[in-house]
GROMACS .gro file of C-alpha atoms in nm:
model
  475
    1MET     CA    1   0.200  -4.575  -2.235
    2THR     CA    2   0.526  -4.760  -2.217
    3TRP     CA    3   0.799  -4.664  -1.934
    4ALA     CA    4   1.023  -4.519  -2.205
    5ALA     CA    5   0.712  -4.283  -2.333
    6PHE     CA    6   0.631  -4.183  -1.974
    7GLN     CA    7   0.959  -4.078  -1.922
    8ASP     CA    8   0.998  -3.856  -2.228
    9ALA     CA    9   0.656  -3.691  -2.138
   10ALA     CA   10   0.783  -3.645  -1.771
   11ALA     CA   11   1.092  -3.495  -1.910
   12ASN     CA   12   0.912  -3.258  -2.153
   13GLY     CA   13   0.668  -3.152  -1.878
   14ILE     CA   14   0.973  -3.071  -1.641
   15ILE     CA   15   1.150  -2.873  -1.933
   16ALA     CA   16   0.812  -2.685  -2.004
   17VAL     CA   17   0.752  -2.581  -1.646
   18ALA     CA   18   1.128  -2.467  -1.633
   19VAL     CA   19   1.075  -2.257  -1.935
   20PHE     CA   20   0.757  -2.112  -1.800
   21CYS     CA   21   0.931  -2.016  -1.478
   22PHE     CA   22   1.222  -1.832  -1.638
   23ILE     CA   23   0.991  -1.675  -1.888
   24VAL     CA   24   0.759  -1.539  -1.579
   25VAL     CA   25   1.056  -1.429  -1.399
   26PHE     CA   26   1.220  -1.261  -1.664
   27LEU     CA   27   0.903  -1.069  -1.770
   28ARG     CA   28   0.861  -0.962  -1.380
   29ASN     CA   29   1.234  -0.830  -1.359
   30MET     CA   30   1.195  -0.650  -1.692
   31ILE     CA   31   0.860  -0.472  -1.603
   32GLY     CA   32   1.061  -0.379  -1.288
   33LEU     CA   33   1.330  -0.242  -1.467
   34ALA     CA   34   1.127  -0.066  -1.725
   35GLN     CA   35   0.933   0.099  -1.404
   36LEU     CA   36   1.265   0.213  -1.260
   37LEU     CA   37   1.360   0.375  -1.589
   38ILE     CA   38   1.047   0.544  -1.599
   39ALA     CA   39   1.047   0.684  -1.256
   40ASN     CA   40   1.379   0.808  -1.305
   41TRP     CA   41   1.287   1.014  -1.621
   42VAL     CA   42   0.951   1.147  -1.431
   43PHE     CA   43   1.178   1.264  -1.129
   44VAL     CA   44   1.453   1.411  -1.371
   45THR     CA   45   1.183   1.594  -1.614
   46ARG     CA   46   0.864   1.607  -1.457
   47ILE     CA   47   0.868   1.637  -1.064
   48GLU     CA   48   1.008   2.016  -0.953
   49PRO     CA   49   1.160   2.052  -0.639
   50SER     CA   50   0.933   2.027  -0.341
   51GLU     CA   51   0.792   2.354  -0.193
   52GLY     CA   52   0.864   2.411   0.186
   53ALA     CA   53   0.561   2.396   0.402
   54ARG     CA   54   0.546   2.778   0.443
   55GLU     CA   55   0.572   2.840   0.093
   56LEU     CA   56   0.289   2.579   0.037
   57TRP     CA   57   0.069   2.751   0.306
   58GLN     CA   58   0.096   3.072   0.140
   59ARG     CA   59   0.041   2.953  -0.198
   60TYR     CA   60  -0.266   2.753  -0.157
   61ALA     CA   61  -0.404   2.800   0.206
   62ASP     CA   62  -0.708   3.023   0.059
   63LEU     CA   63  -0.779   2.716  -0.227
   64ALA     CA   64  -0.748   2.446  -0.009
   65MET     CA   65  -1.064   2.222   0.019
   66PRO     CA   66  -1.182   2.115   0.377
   67ILE     CA   67  -1.051   1.744   0.453
   68THR     CA   68  -1.167   1.475   0.680
   69VAL     CA   69  -0.881   1.253   0.792
   70ILE     CA   70  -1.047   0.899   0.869
   71ALA     CA   71  -0.828   0.664   1.113
   72PRO     CA   72  -0.962   0.312   1.139
   73ALA     CA   73  -0.838   0.178   1.463
   74TYR     CA   74  -0.833  -0.212   1.623
   75ASN     CA   75  -0.639  -0.299   1.915
   76GLU     CA   76  -0.394   0.018   1.856
   77GLU     CA   77  -0.374   0.115   2.240
   78LEU     CA   78   0.002   0.110   2.189
   79SER     CA   79   0.026   0.404   1.956
   80ILE     CA   80  -0.322   0.542   1.917
   81VAL     CA   81  -0.275   0.848   2.137
   82GLU     CA   82   0.058   0.949   1.960
   83SER     CA   83  -0.083   0.866   1.612
   84VAL     CA   84  -0.408   1.102   1.699
   85LYS     CA   85  -0.187   1.391   1.826
   86ALA     CA   86   0.014   1.378   1.506
   87LEU     CA   87  -0.326   1.378   1.305
   88LEU     CA   88  -0.437   1.673   1.499
   89ALA     CA   89  -0.100   1.854   1.468
   90LEU     CA   90  -0.123   1.839   1.062
   91GLU     CA   91  -0.043   2.186   0.867
   92TYR     CA   92  -0.392   2.234   0.712
   93PRO     CA   93  -0.616   2.513   0.691
   94GLU     CA   94  -0.927   2.319   0.783
   95HIS     CA   95  -0.922   1.943   0.871
   96GLU     CA   96  -1.131   1.725   1.108
   97VAL     CA   97  -1.017   1.382   1.233
   98ILE     CA   98  -1.263   1.092   1.276
   99VAL     CA   99  -1.102   0.797   1.458
  100VAL     CA  100  -1.316   0.498   1.432
  101ASN     CA  101  -1.261   0.249   1.702
  102ASP     CA  102  -1.359  -0.075   1.553
  103GLY     CA  103  -1.471  -0.298   1.851
  104SER     CA  104  -1.114  -0.313   1.977
  105LYS     CA  105  -1.064  -0.568   2.253
  106ASP     CA  106  -0.778  -0.390   2.433
  107ASP     CA  107  -0.790  -0.058   2.595
  108THR     CA  108  -0.792   0.164   2.261
  109LEU     CA  109  -1.104   0.343   2.339
  110GLY     CA  110  -0.998   0.404   2.704
  111GLN     CA  111  -0.699   0.549   2.562
  112LEU     CA  112  -0.869   0.808   2.367
  113LEU     CA  113  -1.135   0.888   2.640
  114ARG     CA  114  -0.864   0.967   2.876
  115ALA     CA  115  -0.611   1.161   2.641
  116PHE     CA  116  -0.865   1.372   2.485
  117GLU     CA  117  -1.132   1.430   2.732
  118LEU     CA  118  -1.396   1.285   2.512
  119GLU     CA  119  -1.786   1.316   2.579
  120LYS     CA  120  -2.051   1.180   2.356
  121CYS     CA  121  -2.242   1.354   2.137
  122ASP     CA  122  -2.534   1.328   1.896
  123ARG     CA  123  -2.358   1.351   1.569
  124ARG     CA  124  -2.553   1.174   1.290
  125GLN     CA  125  -2.433   1.011   0.982
  126ILE     CA  126  -2.488   1.134   0.640
  127ALA     CA  127  -2.445   0.805   0.450
  128GLU     CA  128  -2.476   0.496   0.624
  129LEU     CA  129  -2.250   0.269   0.457
  130GLN     CA  130  -2.114   0.044   0.743
  131GLN     CA  131  -2.239  -0.296   0.817
  132THR     CA  132  -2.231  -0.296   1.184
  133LYS     CA  133  -2.393  -0.100   1.462
  134ILE     CA  134  -2.267   0.218   1.584
  135ARG     CA  135  -2.230   0.245   1.960
  136GLY     CA  136  -2.150   0.603   2.021
  137ALA     CA  137  -1.990   0.927   1.884
  138TYR     CA  138  -1.750   1.125   2.123
  139THR     CA  139  -1.625   1.484   2.053
  140SER     CA  140  -1.331   1.637   2.255
  141ARG     CA  141  -1.347   1.935   2.489
  142ARG     CA  142  -1.002   2.009   2.405
  143PHE     CA  143  -0.953   1.956   2.026
  144PRO     CA  144  -1.312   2.070   1.832
  145ASN     CA  145  -1.204   1.913   1.519
  146LEU     CA  146  -1.163   1.536   1.651
  147LEU     CA  147  -1.476   1.288   1.650
  148VAL     CA  148  -1.443   0.935   1.789
  149ILE     CA  149  -1.645   0.665   1.669
  150ASP     CA  150  -1.694   0.360   1.867
  151LYS     CA  151  -1.839   0.063   1.660
  152GLU     CA  152  -1.905  -0.317   1.649
  153ASN     CA  153  -1.605  -0.496   1.494
  154GLY     CA  154  -1.674  -0.544   1.124
  155ARG     CA  155  -1.268  -0.494   1.014
  156LYS     CA  156  -1.116  -0.199   0.836
  157ALA     CA  157  -1.329  -0.140   0.544
  158ASP     CA  158  -1.640  -0.133   0.767
  159ALA     CA  159  -1.472   0.097   1.008
  160ALA     CA  160  -1.347   0.326   0.720
  161ASN     CA  161  -1.708   0.324   0.567
  162ALA     CA  162  -1.857   0.418   0.902
  163GLY     CA  163  -1.605   0.720   0.927
  164LEU     CA  164  -1.687   0.808   0.536
  165GLY     CA  165  -2.072   0.839   0.640
  166PHE     CA  166  -1.983   1.080   0.935
  167ALA     CA  167  -1.769   1.280   0.696
  168ARG     CA  168  -1.872   1.644   0.588
  169THR     CA  169  -1.600   1.762   0.354
  170PRO     CA  170  -1.505   1.713  -0.013
  171LEU     CA  171  -1.211   1.531   0.036
  172VAL     CA  172  -1.129   1.248   0.285
  173CYS     CA  173  -0.809   1.091   0.358
  174VAL     CA  174  -0.820   0.740   0.487
  175ILE     CA  175  -0.517   0.639   0.694
  176ASP     CA  176  -0.399   0.376   0.883
  177ALA     CA  177  -0.444   0.447   1.283
  178ASP     CA  178  -0.089   0.321   1.323
  179SER     CA  179   0.051   0.533   1.074
  180ILE     CA  180   0.185   0.894   1.129
  181ILE     CA  181   0.180   1.157   0.834
  182GLU     CA  182   0.452   1.438   0.816
  183PRO     CA  183   0.311   1.769   0.934
  184ASP     CA  184   0.281   1.902   0.566
  185GLY     CA  185   0.183   1.583   0.409
  186LEU     CA  186  -0.180   1.658   0.392
  187LEU     CA  187  -0.127   1.972   0.235
  188ARG     CA  188   0.097   1.830  -0.012
  189ALA     CA  189  -0.164   1.570  -0.119
  190ALA     CA  190  -0.436   1.834  -0.154
  191GLU     CA  191  -0.221   2.036  -0.375
  192PRO     CA  192  -0.287   1.852  -0.703
  193PHE     CA  193  -0.689   1.898  -0.645
  194MET     CA  194  -0.610   2.282  -0.597
  195HIS     CA  195  -0.510   2.272  -0.983
  196ASP     CA  196  -0.764   1.989  -1.059
  197ASP     CA  197  -1.055   2.051  -1.343
  198GLY     CA  198  -1.271   1.832  -1.206
  199ARG     CA  199  -1.089   1.479  -1.352
  200LEU     CA  200  -0.895   1.414  -1.006
  201VAL     CA  201  -1.042   1.125  -0.830
  202ALA     CA  202  -0.763   1.019  -0.579
  203VAL     CA  203  -0.408   1.118  -0.479
  204GLY     CA  204  -0.156   0.848  -0.341
  205GLY     CA  205   0.152   0.933  -0.122
  206ALA     CA  206   0.474   0.766  -0.016
  207ILE     CA  207   0.483   0.537   0.263
  208ARG     CA  208   0.805   0.475   0.462
  209VAL     CA  209   0.877   0.224   0.762
  210VAL     CA  210   0.872   0.405   1.109
  211ASN     CA  211   1.098   0.139   1.263
  212GLY     CA  212   1.393   0.272   1.416
  213CYS     CA  213   1.286   0.629   1.395
  214THR     CA  214   1.220   0.828   1.714
  215ILE     CA  215   0.821   0.951   1.794
  216LYS     CA  216   0.768   1.203   2.050
  217GLY     CA  217   0.413   1.379   2.100
  218GLY     CA  218   0.281   1.218   1.794
  219SER     CA  219   0.542   1.353   1.579
  220LEU     CA  220   0.834   1.215   1.397
  221GLN     CA  221   1.172   1.370   1.558
  222GLU     CA  222   1.436   1.193   1.409
  223ILE     CA  223   1.459   0.947   1.088
  224GLY     CA  224   1.648   0.628   1.171
  225VAL     CA  225   1.671   0.264   1.035
  226ALA     CA  226   1.549  -0.019   1.248
  227LYS     CA  227   1.826  -0.248   1.406
  228GLY     CA  228   1.673  -0.580   1.269
  229LEU     CA  229   1.730  -0.701   0.946
  230VAL     CA  230   1.337  -0.771   0.872
  231PRO     CA  231   1.229  -0.422   0.876
  232ARG     CA  232   1.534  -0.296   0.679
  233PHE     CA  233   1.428  -0.510   0.419
  234GLN     CA  234   1.100  -0.375   0.422
  235VAL     CA  235   1.233  -0.027   0.390
  236VAL     CA  236   1.386  -0.171   0.056
  237GLU     CA  237   1.051  -0.309  -0.055
  238TYR     CA  238   0.846  -0.013   0.041
  239LEU     CA  239   1.129   0.217  -0.192
  240ARG     CA  240   1.091  -0.031  -0.466
  241ALA     CA  241   0.690   0.008  -0.452
  242PHE     CA  242   0.639   0.376  -0.406
  243LEU     CA  243   0.934   0.527  -0.583
  244THR     CA  244   0.952   0.308  -0.897
  245ALA     CA  245   0.596   0.125  -0.940
  246ARG     CA  246   0.380   0.407  -0.800
  247VAL     CA  247   0.564   0.707  -0.979
  248ALA     CA  248   0.574   0.472  -1.305
  249ASN     CA  249   0.201   0.389  -1.300
  250ALA     CA  250   0.087   0.713  -1.235
  251HIS     CA  251   0.250   0.860  -1.525
  252THR     CA  252   0.142   0.592  -1.731
  253ASN     CA  253  -0.220   0.607  -1.627
  254THR     CA  254  -0.238   0.259  -1.479
  255LEU     CA  255  -0.228   0.323  -1.118
  256MET     CA  256  -0.414   0.045  -0.943
  257LEU     CA  257  -0.335   0.079  -0.612
  258ILE     CA  258  -0.362   0.360  -0.342
  259SER     CA  259  -0.221   0.220  -0.001
  260GLY     CA  260  -0.460   0.175   0.265
  261ALA     CA  261  -0.208   0.348   0.515
  262PHE     CA  262  -0.261   0.699   0.331
  263GLY     CA  263  -0.472   0.811   0.044
  264LEU     CA  264  -0.678   1.135  -0.029
  265PHE     CA  265  -0.999   1.062  -0.226
  266ARG     CA  266  -1.314   1.272  -0.333
  267ARG     CA  267  -1.575   1.214  -0.103
  268SER     CA  268  -1.875   1.205  -0.354
  269THR     CA  269  -1.700   0.961  -0.561
  270LEU     CA  270  -1.667   0.695  -0.301
  271VAL     CA  271  -1.996   0.725  -0.146
  272GLU     CA  272  -2.105   0.695  -0.528
  273ILE     CA  273  -1.974   0.343  -0.518
  274GLY     CA  274  -2.090   0.238  -0.178
  275GLY     CA  275  -1.722   0.307  -0.012
  276TYR     CA  276  -1.531   0.002   0.054
  277ARG     CA  277  -1.623  -0.371   0.023
  278HIS     CA  278  -1.657  -0.565   0.336
  279ASP     CA  279  -1.610  -0.914   0.171
  280THR     CA  280  -1.238  -0.865   0.084
  281VAL     CA  281  -0.908  -0.890   0.279
  282GLY     CA  282  -0.759  -0.646   0.016
  283GLU     CA  283  -0.974  -0.345   0.027
  284ASP     CA  284  -0.730  -0.095  -0.082
  285LEU     CA  285  -0.665  -0.253  -0.419
  286GLU     CA  286  -1.013  -0.356  -0.482
  287LEU     CA  287  -1.138   0.017  -0.423
  288VAL     CA  288  -0.916   0.153  -0.669
  289VAL     CA  289  -0.957  -0.130  -0.962
  290ARG     CA  290  -1.346  -0.093  -0.872
  291LEU     CA  291  -1.320   0.306  -0.903
  292HIS     CA  292  -1.128   0.233  -1.248
  293ARG     CA  293  -1.411   0.008  -1.348
  294HIS     CA  294  -1.698   0.216  -1.250
  295LEU     CA  295  -1.551   0.531  -1.414
  296ARG     CA  296  -1.450   0.358  -1.743
  297GLU     CA  297  -1.800   0.206  -1.766
  298GLN     CA  298  -1.971   0.558  -1.724
  299LYS     CA  299  -1.729   0.656  -2.001
  300ARG     CA  300  -1.609   0.951  -1.756
  301ASP     CA  301  -1.273   1.125  -1.796
  302TYR     CA  302  -1.080   1.102  -1.501
  303ARG     CA  303  -0.737   1.060  -1.333
  304PHE     CA  304  -0.524   0.938  -1.048
  305ALA     CA  305  -0.221   1.106  -0.903
  306PHE     CA  306   0.081   1.018  -0.700
  307VAL     CA  307   0.323   1.260  -0.490
  308PRO     CA  308   0.637   1.071  -0.389
  309ASP     CA  309   0.731   1.373  -0.143
  310ILE     CA  310   0.417   1.324   0.078
  311VAL     CA  311   0.564   1.090   0.363
  312CYS     CA  312   0.361   0.861   0.590
  313TRP     CA  313   0.523   0.644   0.841
  314THR     CA  314   0.393   0.340   0.902
  315GLU     CA  315   0.498   0.045   1.152
  316ALA     CA  316   0.623  -0.282   0.982
  317PRO     CA  317   0.625  -0.615   1.141
  318SER     CA  318   0.946  -0.646   1.308
  319ALA     CA  319   1.001  -0.986   1.273
  320LEU     CA  320   0.882  -1.273   1.029
  321LYS     CA  321   0.599  -1.385   1.252
  322GLY     CA  322   0.362  -1.109   1.186
  323LEU     CA  323   0.523  -1.069   0.825
  324ASP     CA  324   0.375  -1.374   0.720
  325ASN     CA  325  -0.003  -1.292   0.799
  326GLN     CA  326   0.055  -0.969   0.648
  327ARG     CA  327   0.197  -1.077   0.304
  328ALA     CA  328  -0.046  -1.362   0.299
  329ARG     CA  329  -0.358  -1.133   0.340
  330TRP     CA  330  -0.219  -0.889   0.047
  331GLN     CA  331  -0.180  -1.195  -0.171
  332GLN     CA  332  -0.526  -1.313  -0.086
  333GLY     CA  333  -0.671  -0.979  -0.125
  334SER     CA  334  -0.517  -0.939  -0.465
  335LEU     CA  335  -0.671  -1.289  -0.595
  336GLU     CA  336  -1.002  -1.186  -0.441
  337THR     CA  337  -1.000  -0.838  -0.645
  338LEU     CA  338  -0.877  -1.028  -0.969
  339GLN     CA  339  -1.199  -1.281  -0.928
  340ARG     CA  340  -1.439  -1.010  -0.867
  341HIS     CA  341  -1.306  -0.796  -1.186
  342ARG     CA  342  -1.192  -1.057  -1.406
  343ARG     CA  343  -1.405  -0.918  -1.692
  344MET     CA  344  -1.149  -0.634  -1.729
  345ILE     CA  345  -0.842  -0.825  -1.787
  346PHE     CA  346  -0.764  -0.785  -2.134
  347ASN     CA  347  -1.089  -0.601  -2.199
  348PRO     CA  348  -1.033  -0.326  -2.439
  349ARG     CA  349  -1.331  -0.141  -2.293
  350TYR     CA  350  -1.112  -0.056  -1.997
  351GLY     CA  351  -0.834   0.123  -2.196
  352ARG     CA  352  -0.491   0.050  -2.096
  353VAL     CA  353  -0.609  -0.059  -1.727
  354GLY     CA  354  -0.776  -0.363  -1.884
  355MET     CA  355  -0.498  -0.396  -2.130
  356LEU     CA  356  -0.185  -0.356  -1.920
  357ALA     CA  357  -0.270  -0.281  -1.570
  358MET     CA  358  -0.489  -0.585  -1.475
  359PRO     CA  359  -0.260  -0.819  -1.669
  360HIS     CA  360   0.024  -0.699  -1.488
  361ILE     CA  361  -0.151  -0.780  -1.176
  362VAL     CA  362  -0.224  -1.124  -1.305
  363LEU     CA  363   0.139  -1.158  -1.373
  364GLU     CA  364   0.246  -1.024  -1.034
  365ASP     CA  365   0.009  -1.177  -0.822
  366VAL     CA  366  -0.102  -1.505  -0.993
  367LEU     CA  367   0.166  -1.656  -1.219
  368GLY     CA  368   0.462  -1.490  -1.041
  369PRO     CA  369   0.490  -1.617  -0.679
  370PRO     CA  370   0.468  -1.980  -0.769
  371ALA     CA  371   0.672  -1.959  -1.088
  372GLU     CA  372   0.939  -1.822  -0.908
  373LEU     CA  373   0.950  -2.049  -0.612
  374PHE     CA  374   0.907  -2.354  -0.826
  375GLY     CA  375   1.174  -2.227  -1.044
  376TYR     CA  376   1.450  -2.257  -0.773
  377ILE     CA  377   1.359  -2.608  -0.742
  378VAL     CA  378   1.258  -2.723  -1.089
  379ILE     CA  379   1.519  -2.546  -1.291
  380PRO     CA  380   1.861  -2.680  -1.119
  381ALA     CA  381   1.682  -3.016  -1.069
  382ALA     CA  382   1.625  -3.035  -1.456
  383ALA     CA  383   1.968  -2.885  -1.479
  384LEU     CA  384   2.114  -3.161  -1.275
  385LEU     CA  385   1.930  -3.454  -1.448
  386GLY     CA  386   2.054  -3.340  -1.772
  387LEU     CA  387   1.738  -3.188  -1.928
  388LEU     CA  388   1.831  -2.840  -1.919
  389ASP     CA  389   2.179  -2.664  -2.015
  390PRO     CA  390   2.321  -2.596  -1.668
  391MET     CA  391   2.365  -2.216  -1.822
  392MET     CA  392   1.993  -2.167  -1.799
  393ALA     CA  393   1.994  -2.249  -1.422
  394VAL     CA  394   2.281  -1.965  -1.394
  395ALA     CA  395   2.070  -1.739  -1.602
  396PHE     CA  396   1.785  -1.788  -1.383
  397PHE     CA  397   1.981  -1.723  -1.084
  398PHE     CA  398   2.120  -1.412  -1.247
  399VAL     CA  399   1.748  -1.290  -1.356
  400SER     CA  400   1.586  -1.357  -1.021
  401VAL     CA  401   1.850  -1.292  -0.759
  402VAL     CA  402   2.133  -1.097  -0.896
  403PHE     CA  403   1.931  -0.847  -1.139
  404GLY     CA  404   1.645  -0.861  -0.839
  405SER     CA  405   1.948  -0.705  -0.616
  406ALA     CA  406   2.033  -0.454  -0.867
  407LEU     CA  407   1.715  -0.338  -0.920
  408SER     CA  408   1.664  -0.266  -0.537
  409VAL     CA  409   2.004  -0.069  -0.511
  410GLY     CA  410   1.901   0.106  -0.810
  411THR     CA  411   1.552   0.203  -0.641
  412LEU     CA  412   1.797   0.347  -0.330
  413ILE     CA  413   2.026   0.538  -0.549
  414LEU     CA  414   1.692   0.691  -0.728
  415GLU     CA  415   1.567   0.772  -0.355
  416GLU     CA  416   1.912   0.921  -0.259
  417GLN     CA  417   1.947   1.135  -0.569
  418GLN     CA  418   1.584   1.272  -0.564
  419LEU     CA  419   1.455   1.265  -0.216
  420ARG     CA  420   1.765   1.202   0.031
  421ARG     CA  421   1.546   1.096   0.332
  422THR     CA  422   1.825   0.872   0.441
  423PRO     CA  423   1.976   1.102   0.725
  424SER     CA  424   2.332   0.965   0.718
  425ALA     CA  425   2.609   0.762   0.522
  426ARG     CA  426   2.602   0.492   0.772
  427ASP     CA  427   2.218   0.454   0.769
  428LEU     CA  428   2.249   0.441   0.376
  429LEU     CA  429   2.515   0.180   0.407
  430ARG     CA  430   2.279  -0.041   0.622
  431ILE     CA  431   1.983   0.008   0.397
  432GLY     CA  432   2.201  -0.031   0.093
  433TRP     CA  433   2.357  -0.399   0.256
  434ALA     CA  434   1.979  -0.508   0.286
  435ALA     CA  435   1.905  -0.407  -0.046
  436LEU     CA  436   2.201  -0.657  -0.166
  437ILE     CA  437   2.106  -0.918   0.049
  438GLU     CA  438   1.726  -0.925   0.045
  439ASN     CA  439   1.705  -1.164  -0.258
  440PHE     CA  440   1.914  -1.425  -0.066
  441GLY     CA  441   1.644  -1.589   0.157
  442TYR     CA  442   1.419  -1.300   0.254
  443ARG     CA  443   1.258  -1.280  -0.092
  444GLN     CA  444   1.219  -1.660  -0.079
  445ILE     CA  445   1.041  -1.656   0.219
  446ASN     CA  446   0.811  -1.401   0.107
  447LEU     CA  447   0.725  -1.602  -0.208
  448TRP     CA  448   0.633  -1.871   0.086
  449TYR     CA  449   0.408  -1.666   0.271
  450ARG     CA  450   0.234  -1.532  -0.072
  451LEU     CA  451   0.177  -1.896  -0.148
  452GLN     CA  452  -0.003  -1.934   0.203
  453GLY     CA  453  -0.229  -1.649   0.069
  454VAL     CA  454  -0.305  -1.830  -0.242
  455LEU     CA  455  -0.414  -2.142  -0.029
  456ARG     CA  456  -0.641  -1.929   0.181
  457PHE     CA  457  -0.806  -1.765  -0.111
  458LEU     CA  458  -0.875  -2.139  -0.245
  459ARG     CA  459  -1.024  -2.223   0.088
  460LYS     CA  460  -1.214  -1.912   0.113
  461ASP     CA  461  -1.062  -1.815   0.415
  462SER     CA  462  -1.173  -1.447   0.533
  463THR     CA  463  -1.049  -1.438   0.877
  464TRP     CA  464  -0.845  -1.162   0.928
  465ALA     CA  465  -0.474  -1.249   1.080
  466ALA     CA  466  -0.364  -0.953   1.293
  467VAL     CA  467  -0.015  -0.820   1.250
  468PRO     CA  468   0.146  -0.819   1.605
  469ARG     CA  469   0.229  -0.434   1.709
  470ALA     CA  470   0.554  -0.338   1.905
  471GLY     CA  471   0.431   0.039   1.930
  472PHE     CA  472   0.661   0.338   1.796
  473ASN     CA  473   0.999   0.385   1.917
  474ALA     CA  474   1.043  -0.025   1.960
  475GLY     CA  475   1.292  -0.019   1.721
   0.00000   0.00000   0.00000
């Protein structure tokens, strides 16, 4: 090959990469716009104004199926007592709380023993789904509906499976131990099951960032906004994920993720598929994808629901250190799920899940991060070298950054119109400012973290990188 031919081939390669990056980013943002429009339409036409807790109780107390709330806990000594108090105080006719101490190295178990006056009991499992040893079961002298399980460390999926094996109710709610559900959240989550014809498998709800809020006695006393920009950016991300993507996906029957921070499931179906997998760091996504696959292959009629006014408050990383581990883990878990269930992609046997939802995950988690990150480098470089029209670089900046900011602001407007959970105009402006500037640096940093997750996936690195916790009321 001559030098001129090599130069031509290199130029054509750069142009092809640049065009590919532009198309991927454009498609991702167009899907985001479609989700925002669908979510807005659902809120306006399909979602009725929420009833108060008293009205819900009066209407459904005699229909509410018993629920077991399972809270896996690992090194949660800073917030475990307040979290459990909040779970015990949930406004629900009949619920049990099972806290699974997953071999914590700190004083998580000690905090529980002292705060709730625990004593050993001989409670037996109905189904043994975990892989590690149960060291003991404890009941509380003060709270008869509290059960604490102490087990060897096996990570969250194993802990959730251990709790699932002890549960005796038709519905189970799996929640992160560092999260707080609003008092009527469980009742709102269970409401779709009260109207169910037997097809409903699971219900997801909105997750919000607790950083900056005031927590007392295990309950949310005052909604606030964190001082730091990193948790504020995450407020915007969570709004985008739960008020647009989840609402739109549930409406189109393509809901593929019920957050590990809060989800309500039919217990028999979880036991039927063996519970959570132990060999992935993205157990929540893998579980829902496997549920879809199992039910489709059995040709069963089923559905998943999402209720946006169920609010579960969770502690988000307060600094970039910690956020890196979380985002890399999410990315790695998504790739592991896609690899395990790759036969579903573009497979008409799985209906719109195979033809739409799985390809969308490929676009978001396989093609999206490297295409956008490389696009920031390749497209301006190609324009400077005269290989591309400079207007394409301008268009890429508009599509990736400006349009991304517009979608974030649009989601914030939707939240303010429909749910109005932001307490003051000042806080709304602070979140709005975060929505405008998150695409100028924060988004690109996240893409880099996600690429680290890709590398971990390729290396088959199964280590669990913990996210540092500051505790509730840390700001």
